[in-house]
Amino acid sequence: MSASPGIGMTSDRTRGRVVDALRKSGISDERVLAAMREIPRHLFVEPGIASRAYEDTPLPIGHGQTISSPTIVALMTQLLLEKGPVAKVLEVGTGCGYQAAVLAKLVREVYTLERIAPLMDKARRNLRDLRIYHVRFKHADGHRGYPEGGPYDGILCAATASHVPEALKEQLAVGGRLVIPVGTGEQWLHVIERTSAGFTDTKRDAVRFVPLLPGIV
Ligand code: SAH
């Protein structure tokens, strides 16, 4: 790995502070906190804004997209792991790969879909640099999910849909959970769970994500 810009940012103390802030904002799953502490967020953004990588804010990653804030990544991961064991996860919206890297610390098998090819390539390089090899990248439209890899114990969608894509629900295992922001004006995080009888849908936190767009580029 190449030398990291700004040694201060990589320090344990800086990342310890981020974890303290996450705790204060309600993240209590110690596994999630440990993974967030471990993944160096500054390596996922452009060097010019690396000094802001540990602020609790989304940041630009090119192509009009953003890396989600640490709180949102931690919250979605916590919701995904809230019940039962999670061995296989599908992420929709790879972006720079930060969320995928956090998931990879916690889950044995991770699939991630991205519609913008150069972003996916960058994410692949980012994870390779961190020696994370058990994430499978697919250049695909997340509306259709990735049935070849399913069923999934968890699906995490990092872009807002006007409605929940049926394909994602269908690719959940029984007992599996889909965490997805929904809405055109106001956006809310929903947790959809597949039960033996069908699906339950719980509205959780108000959020702000980039839109889930059709097609690949
Ligand atoms: N998880 C990312 C967040 C990226 S923002 C991270 O940690 O950085 C959301 C991403 O979803 C963007 O990269 C955007 O290009 C992607 N996206 C939007 N619509 C999509 C679709 N239909 N299929 C796959 N990816 C999509």
PDB file of C-alpha atoms and ligand atoms in Angstrom:
ATOM      1  CA  MET A   1       0.000   0.000   0.000  1.00  0.00           C
ATOM      2  CA  SER A   2       1.264   3.491  -0.752  1.00  0.00           C
ATOM      3  CA  ALA A   3       2.078   5.906   2.065  1.00  0.00           C
ATOM      4  CA  SER A   4      -1.078   7.344   3.643  1.00  0.00           C
ATOM      5  CA  PRO A   5      -1.512  11.096   3.513  1.00  0.00           C
ATOM      6  CA  GLY A   6      -1.434  12.795   6.911  1.00  0.00           C
ATOM      7  CA  ILE A   7      -0.251  10.429   9.596  1.00  0.00           C
ATOM      8  CA  GLY A   8      -2.557  12.118  12.146  1.00  0.00           C
ATOM      9  CA  MET A   9      -5.615  10.815  10.352  1.00  0.00           C
ATOM     10  CA  THR A  10      -4.470   7.250  10.523  1.00  0.00           C
ATOM     11  CA  SER A  11      -3.787   7.389  14.224  1.00  0.00           C
ATOM     12  CA  ASP A  12      -5.652   5.135  16.578  1.00  0.00           C
ATOM     13  CA  ARG A  13      -6.740   8.163  18.531  1.00  0.00           C
ATOM     14  CA  THR A  14      -8.552   9.717  15.571  1.00  0.00           C
ATOM     15  CA  ARG A  15     -10.414   6.528  14.806  1.00  0.00           C
ATOM     16  CA  GLY A  16     -11.106   6.013  18.517  1.00  0.00           C
ATOM     17  CA  ARG A  17     -12.829   9.408  18.528  1.00  0.00           C
ATOM     18  CA  VAL A  18     -14.991   8.376  15.588  1.00  0.00           C
ATOM     19  CA  VAL A  19     -16.080   5.272  17.478  1.00  0.00           C
ATOM     20  CA  ASP A  20     -16.926   7.398  20.542  1.00  0.00           C
ATOM     21  CA  ALA A  21     -19.083   9.635  18.327  1.00  0.00           C
ATOM     22  CA  LEU A  22     -20.813   6.596  16.816  1.00  0.00           C
ATOM     23  CA  ARG A  23     -21.599   5.279  20.301  1.00  0.00           C
ATOM     24  CA  LYS A  24     -23.141   8.632  21.206  1.00  0.00           C
ATOM     25  CA  SER A  25     -25.336   8.523  18.120  1.00  0.00           C
ATOM     26  CA  GLY A  26     -26.767   5.162  19.166  1.00  0.00           C
ATOM     27  CA  ILE A  27     -24.511   2.553  17.569  1.00  0.00           C
ATOM     28  CA  SER A  28     -24.149  -0.153  20.205  1.00  0.00           C
ATOM     29  CA  ASP A  29     -23.140  -3.296  18.297  1.00  0.00           C
ATOM     30  CA  GLU A  30     -19.534  -3.875  19.340  1.00  0.00           C
ATOM     31  CA  ARG A  31     -18.816  -5.892  16.177  1.00  0.00           C
ATOM     32  CA  VAL A  32     -19.848  -2.931  14.036  1.00  0.00           C
ATOM     33  CA  LEU A  33     -17.836  -0.483  16.130  1.00  0.00           C
ATOM     34  CA  ALA A  34     -14.749  -2.695  15.861  1.00  0.00           C
ATOM     35  CA  ALA A  35     -15.102  -2.946  12.064  1.00  0.00           C
ATOM     36  CA  MET A  36     -15.576   0.825  11.744  1.00  0.00           C
ATOM     37  CA  ARG A  37     -12.454   1.351  13.810  1.00  0.00           C
ATOM     38  CA  GLU A  38     -10.468  -0.962  11.610  1.00  0.00           C
ATOM     39  CA  ILE A  39     -11.298   0.350   8.118  1.00  0.00           C
ATOM     40  CA  PRO A  40      -9.331   3.535   7.246  1.00  0.00           C
ATOM     41  CA  ARG A  41     -12.021   5.777   5.687  1.00  0.00           C
ATOM     42  CA  HIS A  42      -9.451   8.321   4.459  1.00  0.00           C
ATOM     43  CA  LEU A  43      -8.129   5.801   1.926  1.00  0.00           C
ATOM     44  CA  PHE A  44     -11.522   5.783   0.184  1.00  0.00           C
ATOM     45  CA  VAL A  45     -11.727   9.508  -0.620  1.00  0.00           C
ATOM     46  CA  GLU A  46      -9.591  11.755  -2.832  1.00  0.00           C
ATOM     47  CA  PRO A  47      -6.323  12.838  -1.145  1.00  0.00           C
ATOM     48  CA  GLY A  48      -7.471  16.481  -1.312  1.00  0.00           C
ATOM     49  CA  ILE A  49     -10.317  15.839   1.127  1.00  0.00           C
ATOM     50  CA  ALA A  50      -8.703  13.072   3.166  1.00  0.00           C
ATOM     51  CA  SER A  51      -8.361  15.439   6.123  1.00  0.00           C
ATOM     52  CA  ARG A  52     -12.171  15.443   6.378  1.00  0.00           C
ATOM     53  CA  ALA A  53     -12.524  11.678   6.194  1.00  0.00           C
ATOM     54  CA  TYR A  54     -13.239  11.264   9.908  1.00  0.00           C
ATOM     55  CA  GLU A  55     -15.934  13.911  10.086  1.00  0.00           C
ATOM     56  CA  ASP A  56     -19.420  12.478  10.325  1.00  0.00           C
ATOM     57  CA  THR A  57     -20.452  13.653   6.887  1.00  0.00           C
ATOM     58  CA  PRO A  58     -20.928  12.259   3.370  1.00  0.00           C
ATOM     59  CA  LEU A  59     -18.085  13.244   0.993  1.00  0.00           C
ATOM     60  CA  PRO A  60     -17.816  13.360  -2.820  1.00  0.00           C
ATOM     61  CA  ILE A  61     -16.228  10.348  -4.538  1.00  0.00           C
ATOM     62  CA  GLY A  62     -16.625  11.517  -8.170  1.00  0.00           C
ATOM     63  CA  HIS A  63     -19.305  10.867 -10.821  1.00  0.00           C
ATOM     64  CA  GLY A  64     -21.777  12.885  -8.726  1.00  0.00           C
ATOM     65  CA  GLN A  65     -21.770  10.220  -5.996  1.00  0.00           C
ATOM     66  CA  THR A  66     -20.903  10.311  -2.304  1.00  0.00           C
ATOM     67  CA  ILE A  67     -19.453   8.055   0.344  1.00  0.00           C
ATOM     68  CA  SER A  68     -22.072   7.738   3.098  1.00  0.00           C
ATOM     69  CA  SER A  69     -21.354   9.260   6.505  1.00  0.00           C
ATOM     70  CA  PRO A  70     -19.818   6.961   9.148  1.00  0.00           C
ATOM     71  CA  THR A  71     -23.040   7.087  11.189  1.00  0.00           C
ATOM     72  CA  ILE A  72     -25.138   5.914   8.243  1.00  0.00           C
ATOM     73  CA  VAL A  73     -22.726   3.100   7.359  1.00  0.00           C
ATOM     74  CA  ALA A  74     -22.669   1.962  10.997  1.00  0.00           C
ATOM     75  CA  LEU A  75     -26.459   2.247  11.373  1.00  0.00           C
ATOM     76  CA  MET A  76     -27.210   0.246   8.223  1.00  0.00           C
ATOM     77  CA  THR A  77     -24.686  -2.411   9.186  1.00  0.00           C
ATOM     78  CA  GLN A  78     -26.132  -2.626  12.688  1.00  0.00           C
ATOM     79  CA  LEU A  79     -29.682  -3.016  11.320  1.00  0.00           C
ATOM     80  CA  LEU A  80     -28.474  -5.714   8.955  1.00  0.00           C
ATOM     81  CA  LEU A  81     -26.881  -7.748  11.772  1.00  0.00           C
ATOM     82  CA  GLU A  82     -29.549  -7.050  14.404  1.00  0.00           C
ATOM     83  CA  LYS A  83     -31.078 -10.520  14.275  1.00  0.00           C
ATOM     84  CA  GLY A  84     -29.542 -13.935  13.723  1.00  0.00           C
ATOM     85  CA  PRO A  85     -26.343 -14.915  11.941  1.00  0.00           C
ATOM     86  CA  VAL A  86     -25.528 -13.270   8.614  1.00  0.00           C
ATOM     87  CA  ALA A  87     -23.212 -15.271   6.351  1.00  0.00           C
ATOM     88  CA  LYS A  88     -23.955 -13.804   2.933  1.00  0.00           C
ATOM     89  CA  VAL A  89     -24.762 -10.208   2.037  1.00  0.00           C
ATOM     90  CA  LEU A  90     -25.577  -8.279  -1.131  1.00  0.00           C
ATOM     91  CA  GLU A  91     -24.808  -4.572  -1.289  1.00  0.00           C
ATOM     92  CA  VAL A  92     -26.415  -2.379  -3.966  1.00  0.00           C
ATOM     93  CA  GLY A  93     -24.343   0.740  -4.721  1.00  0.00           C
ATOM     94  CA  THR A  94     -20.647  -0.038  -4.184  1.00  0.00           C
ATOM     95  CA  GLY A  95     -19.486   3.563  -4.621  1.00  0.00           C
ATOM     96  CA  CYS A  96     -15.907   3.732  -3.342  1.00  0.00           C
ATOM     97  CA  GLY A  97     -16.223   0.393  -1.544  1.00  0.00           C
ATOM     98  CA  TYR A  98     -16.117   1.686   2.025  1.00  0.00           C
ATOM     99  CA  GLN A  99     -19.378   0.072   3.149  1.00  0.00           C
ATOM    100  CA  ALA A 100     -18.351  -3.155   1.392  1.00  0.00           C
ATOM    101  CA  ALA A 101     -15.057  -3.147   3.320  1.00  0.00           C
ATOM    102  CA  VAL A 102     -16.899  -2.722   6.635  1.00  0.00           C
ATOM    103  CA  LEU A 103     -19.270  -5.565   5.702  1.00  0.00           C
ATOM    104  CA  ALA A 104     -16.306  -7.732   4.695  1.00  0.00           C
ATOM    105  CA  LYS A 105     -14.967  -7.505   8.265  1.00  0.00           C
ATOM    106  CA  LEU A 106     -18.209  -8.980   9.561  1.00  0.00           C
ATOM    107  CA  VAL A 107     -19.588 -11.290   6.886  1.00  0.00           C
ATOM    108  CA  ARG A 108     -18.002 -14.285   5.147  1.00  0.00           C
ATOM    109  CA  GLU A 109     -19.427 -13.657   1.683  1.00  0.00           C
ATOM    110  CA  VAL A 110     -20.138 -10.206   0.229  1.00  0.00           C
ATOM    111  CA  TYR A 111     -21.497  -9.359  -3.230  1.00  0.00           C
ATOM    112  CA  THR A 112     -21.645  -5.732  -4.296  1.00  0.00           C
ATOM    113  CA  LEU A 113     -23.292  -4.145  -7.363  1.00  0.00           C
ATOM    114  CA  GLU A 114     -22.393  -0.803  -8.962  1.00  0.00           C
ATOM    115  CA  ARG A 115     -23.833   0.782 -12.133  1.00  0.00           C
ATOM    116  CA  ILE A 116     -20.855   3.136 -12.797  1.00  0.00           C
ATOM    117  CA  ALA A 117     -17.922   1.055 -14.094  1.00  0.00           C
ATOM    118  CA  PRO A 118     -15.017   3.377 -13.110  1.00  0.00           C
ATOM    119  CA  LEU A 119     -16.338   3.650  -9.541  1.00  0.00           C
ATOM    120  CA  MET A 120     -16.513  -0.111  -9.286  1.00  0.00           C
ATOM    121  CA  ASP A 121     -12.934  -0.451 -10.572  1.00  0.00           C
ATOM    122  CA  LYS A 122     -11.745   2.079  -7.995  1.00  0.00           C
ATOM    123  CA  ALA A 123     -13.586   0.229  -5.226  1.00  0.00           C
ATOM    124  CA  ARG A 124     -12.004  -3.041  -6.315  1.00  0.00           C
ATOM    125  CA  ARG A 125      -8.544  -1.460  -6.083  1.00  0.00           C
ATOM    126  CA  ASN A 126      -9.337   0.042  -2.670  1.00  0.00           C
ATOM    127  CA  LEU A 127     -10.260  -3.341  -1.235  1.00  0.00           C
ATOM    128  CA  ARG A 128      -7.311  -5.068  -2.841  1.00  0.00           C
ATOM    129  CA  ASP A 129      -5.011  -2.504  -1.208  1.00  0.00           C
ATOM    130  CA  LEU A 130      -6.536  -3.462   2.139  1.00  0.00           C
ATOM    131  CA  ARG A 131      -6.062  -7.157   1.293  1.00  0.00           C
ATOM    132  CA  ILE A 132      -9.786  -7.836   1.402  1.00  0.00           C
ATOM    133  CA  TYR A 133     -10.443 -10.571  -1.128  1.00  0.00           C
ATOM    134  CA  HIS A 134     -13.847 -12.046  -0.285  1.00  0.00           C
ATOM    135  CA  VAL A 135     -15.965  -9.308  -1.884  1.00  0.00           C
ATOM    136  CA  ARG A 136     -17.341 -10.013  -5.365  1.00  0.00           C
ATOM    137  CA  PHE A 137     -17.888  -6.963  -7.561  1.00  0.00           C
ATOM    138  CA  LYS A 138     -20.511  -6.882 -10.313  1.00  0.00           C
ATOM    139  CA  HIS A 139     -21.107  -4.095 -12.829  1.00  0.00           C
ATOM    140  CA  ALA A 140     -24.897  -4.311 -12.796  1.00  0.00           C
ATOM    141  CA  ASP A 141     -28.171  -2.488 -12.223  1.00  0.00           C
ATOM    142  CA  GLY A 142     -29.111  -3.144  -8.607  1.00  0.00           C
ATOM    143  CA  HIS A 143     -32.842  -2.981  -9.337  1.00  0.00           C
ATOM    144  CA  ARG A 144     -32.541  -6.592 -10.446  1.00  0.00           C
ATOM    145  CA  GLY A 145     -30.332  -7.670  -7.572  1.00  0.00           C
ATOM    146  CA  TYR A 146     -27.957 -10.534  -8.315  1.00  0.00           C
ATOM    147  CA  PRO A 147     -29.964 -13.777  -8.263  1.00  0.00           C
ATOM    148  CA  GLU A 148     -26.887 -15.873  -9.159  1.00  0.00           C
ATOM    149  CA  GLY A 149     -25.444 -15.211  -5.688  1.00  0.00           C
ATOM    150  CA  GLY A 150     -28.655 -15.500  -3.664  1.00  0.00           C
ATOM    151  CA  PRO A 151     -30.504 -16.083  -1.501  1.00  0.00           C
ATOM    152  CA  TYR A 152     -28.952 -13.553   0.889  1.00  0.00           C
ATOM    153  CA  ASP A 153     -29.183 -13.275   4.665  1.00  0.00           C
ATOM    154  CA  GLY A 154     -28.919  -9.535   4.230  1.00  0.00           C
ATOM    155  CA  ILE A 155     -29.257  -6.955   1.456  1.00  0.00           C
ATOM    156  CA  LEU A 156     -28.103  -3.381   1.971  1.00  0.00           C
ATOM    157  CA  CYS A 157     -29.059  -0.741  -0.564  1.00  0.00           C
ATOM    158  CA  ALA A 158     -26.987   2.468  -0.487  1.00  0.00           C
ATOM    159  CA  ALA A 159     -29.195   4.499  -2.843  1.00  0.00           C
ATOM    160  CA  THR A 160     -32.821   5.647  -2.492  1.00  0.00           C
ATOM    161  CA  ALA A 161     -35.607   3.912  -4.348  1.00  0.00           C
ATOM    162  CA  SER A 162     -39.079   5.359  -4.945  1.00  0.00           C
ATOM    163  CA  HIS A 163     -40.378   1.900  -4.118  1.00  0.00           C
ATOM    164  CA  VAL A 164     -38.677  -1.300  -2.942  1.00  0.00           C
ATOM    165  CA  PRO A 165     -37.556  -3.378  -5.955  1.00  0.00           C
ATOM    166  CA  GLU A 166     -39.385  -6.742  -5.895  1.00  0.00           C
ATOM    167  CA  ALA A 167     -36.247  -8.550  -7.070  1.00  0.00           C
ATOM    168  CA  LEU A 168     -34.378  -7.555  -3.906  1.00  0.00           C
ATOM    169  CA  LYS A 169     -37.165  -8.884  -1.675  1.00  0.00           C
ATOM    170  CA  GLU A 170     -37.270 -12.109  -3.665  1.00  0.00           C
ATOM    171  CA  GLN A 171     -33.538 -12.687  -3.228  1.00  0.00           C
ATOM    172  CA  LEU A 172     -33.791 -12.648   0.583  1.00  0.00           C
ATOM    173  CA  ALA A 173     -33.512 -15.958   2.438  1.00  0.00           C
ATOM    174  CA  VAL A 174     -36.282 -16.650   4.957  1.00  0.00           C
ATOM    175  CA  GLY A 175     -35.180 -14.731   8.065  1.00  0.00           C
ATOM    176  CA  GLY A 176     -33.131 -12.384   5.856  1.00  0.00           C
ATOM    177  CA  ARG A 177     -33.295  -8.581   6.056  1.00  0.00           C
ATOM    178  CA  LEU A 178     -33.228  -5.830   3.456  1.00  0.00           C
ATOM    179  CA  VAL A 179     -32.109  -2.381   4.654  1.00  0.00           C
ATOM    180  CA  ILE A 180     -33.078   0.279   2.110  1.00  0.00           C
ATOM    181  CA  PRO A 181     -33.833   4.012   1.972  1.00  0.00           C
ATOM    182  CA  VAL A 182     -37.217   4.683   0.357  1.00  0.00           C
ATOM    183  CA  GLY A 183     -38.950   7.875  -0.769  1.00  0.00           C
ATOM    184  CA  THR A 184     -38.777  10.636  -3.346  1.00  0.00           C
ATOM    185  CA  GLY A 185     -39.215  13.724  -1.155  1.00  0.00           C
ATOM    186  CA  GLU A 186     -38.610  12.598   2.405  1.00  0.00           C
ATOM    187  CA  GLN A 187     -36.505   9.484   2.632  1.00  0.00           C
ATOM    188  CA  TRP A 188     -36.792   6.851   5.339  1.00  0.00           C
ATOM    189  CA  LEU A 189     -34.694   3.813   6.064  1.00  0.00           C
ATOM    190  CA  HIS A 190     -36.850   0.675   5.884  1.00  0.00           C
ATOM    191  CA  VAL A 191     -36.022  -2.766   7.201  1.00  0.00           C
ATOM    192  CA  ILE A 192     -37.859  -5.480   5.294  1.00  0.00           C
ATOM    193  CA  GLU A 193     -37.713  -8.945   6.722  1.00  0.00           C
ATOM    194  CA  ARG A 194     -38.655 -12.151   4.984  1.00  0.00           C
ATOM    195  CA  THR A 195     -40.628 -14.509   7.198  1.00  0.00           C
ATOM    196  CA  SER A 196     -42.052 -17.914   6.354  1.00  0.00           C
ATOM    197  CA  ALA A 197     -45.417 -16.153   5.899  1.00  0.00           C
ATOM    198  CA  GLY A 198     -44.255 -13.271   3.692  1.00  0.00           C
ATOM    199  CA  PHE A 199     -42.588  -9.921   4.452  1.00  0.00           C
ATOM    200  CA  THR A 200     -42.647  -7.392   7.277  1.00  0.00           C
ATOM    201  CA  ASP A 201     -41.701  -3.752   6.662  1.00  0.00           C
ATOM    202  CA  THR A 202     -40.493  -1.441   9.452  1.00  0.00           C
ATOM    203  CA  LYS A 203     -39.855   2.255   8.897  1.00  0.00           C
ATOM    204  CA  ARG A 204     -36.806   3.412  10.860  1.00  0.00           C
ATOM    205  CA  ASP A 205     -34.735   6.619  10.543  1.00  0.00           C
ATOM    206  CA  ALA A 206     -35.059   9.672   8.295  1.00  0.00           C
ATOM    207  CA  VAL A 207     -32.087   9.675   5.896  1.00  0.00           C
ATOM    208  CA  ARG A 208     -30.652  11.331   2.777  1.00  0.00           C
ATOM    209  CA  PHE A 209     -29.159   9.206  -0.032  1.00  0.00           C
ATOM    210  CA  VAL A 210     -28.380   9.611  -3.737  1.00  0.00           C
ATOM    211  CA  PRO A 211     -31.049   8.044  -6.008  1.00  0.00           C
ATOM    212  CA  LEU A 212     -31.068   4.478  -7.262  1.00  0.00           C
ATOM    213  CA  LEU A 213     -30.793   5.065 -11.012  1.00  0.00           C
ATOM    214  CA  PRO A 214     -31.716   2.733 -13.879  1.00  0.00           C
ATOM    215  CA  GLY A 215     -29.232   1.010 -16.186  1.00  0.00           C
ATOM    216  CA  ILE A 216     -25.433   0.760 -16.160  1.00  0.00           C
ATOM    217  CA  VAL A 217     -22.838   3.257 -17.426  1.00  0.00           C
TER     218      VAL A 217
HETATM  219  N1  SAH B   1     -21.798   2.226  -0.224  1.00  0.00           N
HETATM  220  C1  SAH B   1     -21.169   3.331  -0.877  1.00  0.00           C
HETATM  221  C2  SAH B   1     -22.124   4.486  -1.065  1.00  0.00           C
HETATM  222  C3  SAH B   1     -22.131   4.935  -2.476  1.00  0.00           C
HETATM  223  S1  SAH B   1     -23.399   6.065  -2.922  1.00  0.00           S
HETATM  224  C4  SAH B   1     -19.887   3.731  -0.161  1.00  0.00           C
HETATM  225  O1  SAH B   1     -19.548   3.152   0.866  1.00  0.00           O
HETATM  226  O2  SAH B   1     -19.195   4.607  -0.671  1.00  0.00           O
HETATM  227  C5  SAH B   1     -24.500   5.033  -3.832  1.00  0.00           C
HETATM  228  C6  SAH B   1     -23.966   4.325  -5.028  1.00  0.00           C
HETATM  229  O3  SAH B   1     -25.058   3.643  -5.630  1.00  0.00           O
HETATM  230  C7  SAH B   1     -23.370   5.211  -6.117  1.00  0.00           C
HETATM  231  O4  SAH B   1     -22.055   4.817  -6.386  1.00  0.00           O
HETATM  232  C8  SAH B   1     -24.277   4.967  -7.323  1.00  0.00           C
HETATM  233  O5  SAH B   1     -23.596   4.976  -8.574  1.00  0.00           O
HETATM  234  C9  SAH B   1     -24.823   3.590  -7.009  1.00  0.00           C
HETATM  235  N2  SAH B   1     -26.075   3.265  -7.701  1.00  0.00           N
HETATM  236  C10 SAH B   1     -27.142   4.061  -7.961  1.00  0.00           C
HETATM  237  N3  SAH B   1     -28.087   3.388  -8.616  1.00  0.00           N
HETATM  238  C11 SAH B   1     -27.631   2.110  -8.787  1.00  0.00           C
HETATM  239  C12 SAH B   1     -28.157   0.929  -9.394  1.00  0.00           C
HETATM  240  N4  SAH B   1     -29.355   0.891  -9.969  1.00  0.00           N
HETATM  241  N5  SAH B   1     -27.402  -0.179  -9.385  1.00  0.00           N
HETATM  242  C13 SAH B   1     -26.169  -0.195  -8.806  1.00  0.00           C
HETATM  243  N6  SAH B   1     -25.622   0.885  -8.213  1.00  0.00           N
HETATM  244  C14 SAH B   1     -26.335   2.026  -8.184  1.00  0.00           C
END
